[in-house]
Amino acid sequence: DARVTQTPRHKVTEMGQEVTMRCQPILGHNTVFWYRQTMMQGLELLAYFRNRAPLDDSGMPKDRFSAEMPDATLATLKIQPSEPRDSAVYFCASGFDTGTGEQYFGPGTRLTVT
Amino acid sequence: AQSVSQHNHHVILSEAASLELGCNYSYGGTVNLFWYVQYPGQHLQLLLKYFSGDPLVKGIKGFEAEFIKSKFSFNLRKPSVQWSDTAEYFCAVSPSGSARQLTFGSGTQLTVLP
């Protein structure tokens, strides 16, 4: 049963610290998406990749957030420096860019910045 | 750019009641449509999807949705809800032929009372 995996599942950090979240997409999928979910804003798309190339990261605060795919099995989302307003659940999803286009979500990383 | 509206933010039903959650989208071209469910503390899971053919699609757990092109709607239905259906439901749209970026609605929280 192929699944998207994310680490860590929970992260508590102090303001100003660097946070790195990792995602392993489902093997063979060629699109990867990062979302942020908060009570106030709901589900927001931060960035997405196709064949490891970034296609759109306009949803991401560029001064502190960065997203990369160093290889096909790993996507990372980094926040430096972190701020309390970054507290949220961050989901990674993967899929194919052909066919029906559904996305498969990982379990999320719950980030708390104090 | 496409957008998705879910007009019901919170729906409360008793067990065995029938459910209909509204979803309307805005996009001028051909779309793929999805309903995702998020159980408390969990990640998003695909309930059902429409991409072509029969506008009435059936998903998991007894859910179904009907695509009405003239109304730009994709409402989710279930004839008899259960307490275990308590969750948040998200409608999403993806333009056909795109890099499969999904645009999500704001979600509807369904609470089923036992």
Short mmCIF file of C-alpha atoms in Angstrom, two decimals:
data_model
loop_
_atom_site.label_atom_id
_atom_site.label_comp_id
_atom_site.label_asym_id
_atom_site.label_seq_id
_atom_site.Cartn_x
_atom_site.Cartn_y
_atom_site.Cartn_z
CA ASP A 1 0.00 0.00 0.00
CA ALA A 2 1.96 2.99 -1.30
CA ARG A 3 1.78 6.12 0.85
CA VAL A 4 3.26 9.55 1.07
CA THR A 5 5.42 9.81 4.16
CA GLN A 6 6.37 12.93 6.06
CA THR A 7 8.83 13.59 8.82
CA PRO A 8 8.72 14.79 11.49
CA ARG A 9 5.08 14.32 12.42
CA HIS A 10 5.32 16.94 15.14
CA LYS A 11 7.82 19.75 15.64
CA VAL A 12 7.97 22.32 18.41
CA THR A 13 10.59 24.99 18.02
CA GLU A 14 11.43 28.45 19.18
CA MET A 15 11.02 31.54 17.09
CA GLY A 16 14.07 32.18 14.95
CA GLN A 17 15.07 28.57 14.58
CA GLU A 18 15.36 26.76 11.27
CA VAL A 19 12.77 24.10 10.52
CA THR A 20 13.10 21.44 7.83
CA MET A 21 10.21 19.21 6.88
CA ARG A 22 10.67 16.19 4.64
CA CYS A 23 8.39 14.32 2.33
CA GLN A 24 8.79 11.08 0.45
CA PRO A 25 6.29 10.98 -2.43
CA ILE A 26 4.77 7.78 -3.71
CA LEU A 27 7.27 6.02 -5.95
CA GLY A 28 6.64 6.89 -9.58
CA HIS A 29 4.60 10.01 -8.94
CA ASN A 30 6.03 13.00 -10.78
CA THR A 31 4.21 15.88 -9.07
CA VAL A 32 4.72 16.98 -5.49
CA PHE A 33 2.77 19.63 -3.63
CA TRP A 34 3.24 21.42 -0.31
CA TYR A 35 0.19 22.76 1.53
CA ARG A 36 -0.28 24.61 4.78
CA GLN A 37 -3.46 24.20 6.79
CA THR A 38 -4.58 26.60 9.51
CA MET A 39 -7.92 27.29 11.11
CA MET A 40 -7.97 30.82 9.78
CA GLN A 41 -6.76 30.29 6.21
CA GLY A 42 -7.78 26.73 5.54
CA LEU A 43 -5.71 24.77 3.01
CA GLU A 44 -3.18 26.88 1.13
CA LEU A 45 -0.91 25.71 -1.66
CA LEU A 46 2.66 26.77 -0.96
CA ALA A 47 4.62 25.19 -3.80
CA TYR A 48 4.55 22.40 -6.31
CA PHE A 49 6.97 20.49 -8.46
CA ARG A 50 6.72 18.47 -11.63
CA ASN A 51 9.54 16.09 -12.45
CA ARG A 52 11.47 17.73 -9.61
CA ALA A 53 11.29 21.17 -11.21
CA PRO A 54 9.52 23.90 -9.26
CA LEU A 55 6.47 25.09 -11.18
CA ASP A 56 4.91 27.53 -8.79
CA ASP A 57 5.92 28.75 -5.37
CA SER A 58 3.94 31.95 -5.40
CA GLY A 59 2.03 30.87 -2.30
CA MET A 60 5.17 30.80 -0.23
CA PRO A 61 6.75 33.71 1.68
CA LYS A 62 10.00 33.88 -0.24
CA ASP A 63 12.04 35.59 2.41
CA ARG A 64 11.83 32.70 4.84
CA PHE A 65 10.47 29.64 3.05
CA SER A 66 12.21 27.46 0.53
CA ALA A 67 11.19 24.22 -1.15
CA GLU A 68 13.41 21.78 -3.00
CA MET A 69 13.46 18.31 -4.48
CA PRO A 70 17.04 17.07 -4.26
CA ASP A 71 15.93 13.79 -5.85
CA ALA A 72 12.75 12.04 -6.94
CA THR A 73 12.26 10.41 -3.54
CA LEU A 74 12.66 13.48 -1.35
CA ALA A 75 11.03 16.87 -1.14
CA THR A 76 11.93 19.38 1.54
CA LEU A 77 10.29 22.49 2.91
CA LYS A 78 12.47 24.76 4.97
CA ILE A 79 11.60 27.76 7.11
CA GLN A 80 14.40 30.03 8.23
CA PRO A 81 13.88 31.86 10.51
CA SER A 82 10.63 30.48 11.84
CA GLU A 83 7.97 32.71 13.37
CA PRO A 84 4.93 31.97 15.57
CA ARG A 85 2.60 32.70 12.63
CA ASP A 86 4.14 29.73 10.82
CA SER A 87 2.45 27.38 13.30
CA ALA A 88 0.26 25.11 11.19
CA VAL A 89 -0.01 21.63 9.76
CA TYR A 90 2.07 21.22 6.62
CA PHE A 91 0.94 18.57 4.17
CA CYS A 92 2.81 17.08 1.29
CA ALA A 93 0.91 15.44 -1.56
CA SER A 94 2.02 13.63 -4.70
CA GLY A 95 0.42 12.53 -7.93
CA PHE A 96 0.78 12.20 -11.68
CA ASP A 97 0.55 15.06 -14.12
CA THR A 98 -1.49 12.86 -16.47
CA GLY A 99 -4.74 11.00 -15.99
CA THR A 100 -7.27 12.28 -13.54
CA GLY A 101 -4.79 14.23 -11.44
CA GLU A 102 -5.82 13.27 -7.95
CA GLN A 103 -3.34 13.92 -5.21
CA TYR A 104 -2.38 11.61 -2.39
CA PHE A 105 -1.70 13.29 0.89
CA GLY A 106 0.83 12.52 3.57
CA PRO A 107 -0.01 12.56 7.29
CA GLY A 108 1.30 16.08 7.75
CA THR A 109 3.81 17.79 10.00
CA ARG A 110 2.27 19.72 12.87
CA LEU A 111 4.56 22.67 13.50
CA THR A 112 4.39 24.82 16.61
CA VAL A 113 6.64 27.85 16.83
CA THR A 114 6.81 29.43 20.27
CA ALA B 1 -7.74 31.20 -12.36
CA GLN B 2 -10.20 28.74 -10.98
CA SER B 3 -11.98 29.04 -7.64
CA VAL B 4 -14.15 26.78 -5.51
CA SER B 5 -16.96 27.75 -3.17
CA GLN B 6 -18.36 25.64 -0.39
CA HIS B 7 -21.20 27.59 1.07
CA ASN B 8 -21.85 25.45 4.12
CA HIS B 9 -19.15 25.94 6.71
CA HIS B 10 -20.62 23.69 9.36
CA VAL B 11 -23.40 21.13 8.99
CA ILE B 12 -24.88 19.25 11.93
CA LEU B 13 -27.01 16.17 11.31
CA SER B 14 -28.41 13.28 13.27
CA GLU B 15 -27.49 9.74 12.34
CA ALA B 16 -29.50 8.34 9.43
CA ALA B 17 -30.23 11.80 8.05
CA SER B 18 -29.47 12.49 4.41
CA LEU B 19 -26.55 14.69 3.48
CA GLU B 20 -25.92 17.11 0.67
CA LEU B 21 -22.90 19.40 0.68
CA GLY B 22 -22.71 22.11 -1.91
CA CYS B 23 -19.73 22.84 -4.13
CA ASN B 24 -19.56 25.36 -6.95
CA TYR B 25 -16.56 26.15 -9.03
CA SER B 26 -15.54 28.90 -11.35
CA TYR B 27 -13.55 28.02 -14.45
CA GLY B 28 -14.17 28.47 -18.13
CA GLY B 29 -12.73 25.21 -19.39
CA THR B 30 -12.88 21.49 -18.79
CA VAL B 31 -12.20 20.41 -15.25
CA ASN B 32 -11.59 17.42 -13.07
CA LEU B 33 -13.47 17.50 -9.76
CA PHE B 34 -12.74 15.89 -6.43
CA TRP B 35 -14.08 15.48 -2.94
CA TYR B 36 -11.64 14.84 -0.15
CA VAL B 37 -12.40 14.00 3.48
CA GLN B 38 -10.31 14.80 6.52
CA TYR B 39 -11.16 12.91 9.68
CA PRO B 40 -10.16 14.56 12.96
CA GLY B 41 -6.41 14.69 13.28
CA GLN B 42 -5.80 12.92 10.00
CA HIS B 43 -4.70 13.74 6.49
CA LEU B 44 -6.91 14.31 3.46
CA GLN B 45 -8.22 11.22 1.74
CA LEU B 46 -9.87 11.02 -1.64
CA LEU B 47 -13.60 10.26 -1.46
CA LEU B 48 -14.42 10.39 -5.14
CA LYS B 49 -13.52 12.07 -8.39
CA TYR B 50 -15.04 13.07 -11.69
CA PHE B 51 -13.08 13.51 -14.90
CA SER B 52 -15.41 12.43 -17.72
CA GLY B 53 -18.40 10.27 -18.57
CA ASP B 54 -21.32 9.64 -16.23
CA PRO B 55 -21.85 12.82 -14.21
CA LEU B 56 -23.01 10.79 -11.22
CA VAL B 57 -19.96 9.34 -9.56
CA LYS B 58 -19.84 6.97 -6.65
CA GLY B 59 -17.10 6.98 -4.09
CA ILE B 60 -16.11 5.17 -0.96
CA LYS B 61 -18.26 4.76 2.13
CA GLY B 62 -21.55 5.27 0.31
CA PHE B 63 -20.84 8.79 -0.90
CA GLU B 64 -21.76 10.03 -4.34
CA ALA B 65 -21.56 13.31 -6.20
CA GLU B 66 -23.23 14.73 -9.25
CA PHE B 67 -21.53 17.00 -11.73
CA ILE B 68 -23.96 19.51 -13.22
CA LYS B 69 -22.01 21.38 -15.85
CA SER B 70 -24.65 24.03 -16.46
CA LYS B 71 -24.58 24.96 -12.79
CA PHE B 72 -20.82 24.56 -12.29
CA SER B 73 -21.68 22.38 -9.35
CA PHE B 74 -20.41 19.13 -7.88
CA ASN B 75 -22.49 18.45 -4.79
CA LEU B 76 -21.69 15.60 -2.44
CA ARG B 77 -24.48 13.34 -1.19
CA LYS B 78 -25.05 10.44 1.12
CA PRO B 79 -28.50 8.99 1.81
CA SER B 80 -27.89 8.08 5.45
CA VAL B 81 -24.99 9.45 7.46
CA GLN B 82 -23.25 7.74 10.34
CA TRP B 83 -21.49 9.12 13.39
CA SER B 84 -18.21 8.00 11.80
CA ASP B 85 -18.80 10.43 8.91
CA THR B 86 -17.98 13.31 11.24
CA ALA B 87 -15.14 15.04 9.41
CA GLU B 88 -14.25 17.99 7.26
CA TYR B 89 -15.05 17.72 3.58
CA PHE B 90 -13.18 19.55 0.85
CA CYS B 91 -14.20 20.04 -2.74
CA ALA B 92 -11.38 20.61 -5.24
CA VAL B 93 -11.03 21.38 -8.93
CA SER B 94 -8.21 20.91 -11.39
CA PRO B 95 -8.26 22.16 -14.98
CA SER B 96 -7.92 19.26 -17.36
CA GLY B 97 -4.55 19.09 -19.03
CA SER B 98 -2.84 21.24 -16.41
CA ALA B 99 0.05 20.24 -14.22
CA ARG B 100 -2.67 18.93 -11.93
CA GLN B 101 -2.67 21.77 -9.48
CA LEU B 102 -5.76 21.48 -7.29
CA THR B 103 -7.73 24.43 -6.01
CA PHE B 104 -9.55 23.57 -2.80
CA GLY B 105 -12.67 25.03 -1.31
CA SER B 106 -12.66 26.26 2.26
CA GLY B 107 -14.14 23.03 3.56
CA THR B 108 -17.35 21.99 5.29
CA GLN B 109 -17.24 20.60 8.79
CA LEU B 110 -19.83 17.83 9.17
CA THR B 111 -20.85 16.80 12.66
CA VAL B 112 -23.09 13.76 12.97
CA LEU B 113 -24.84 13.38 16.29
CA PRO B 114 -25.37 9.83 17.55
#
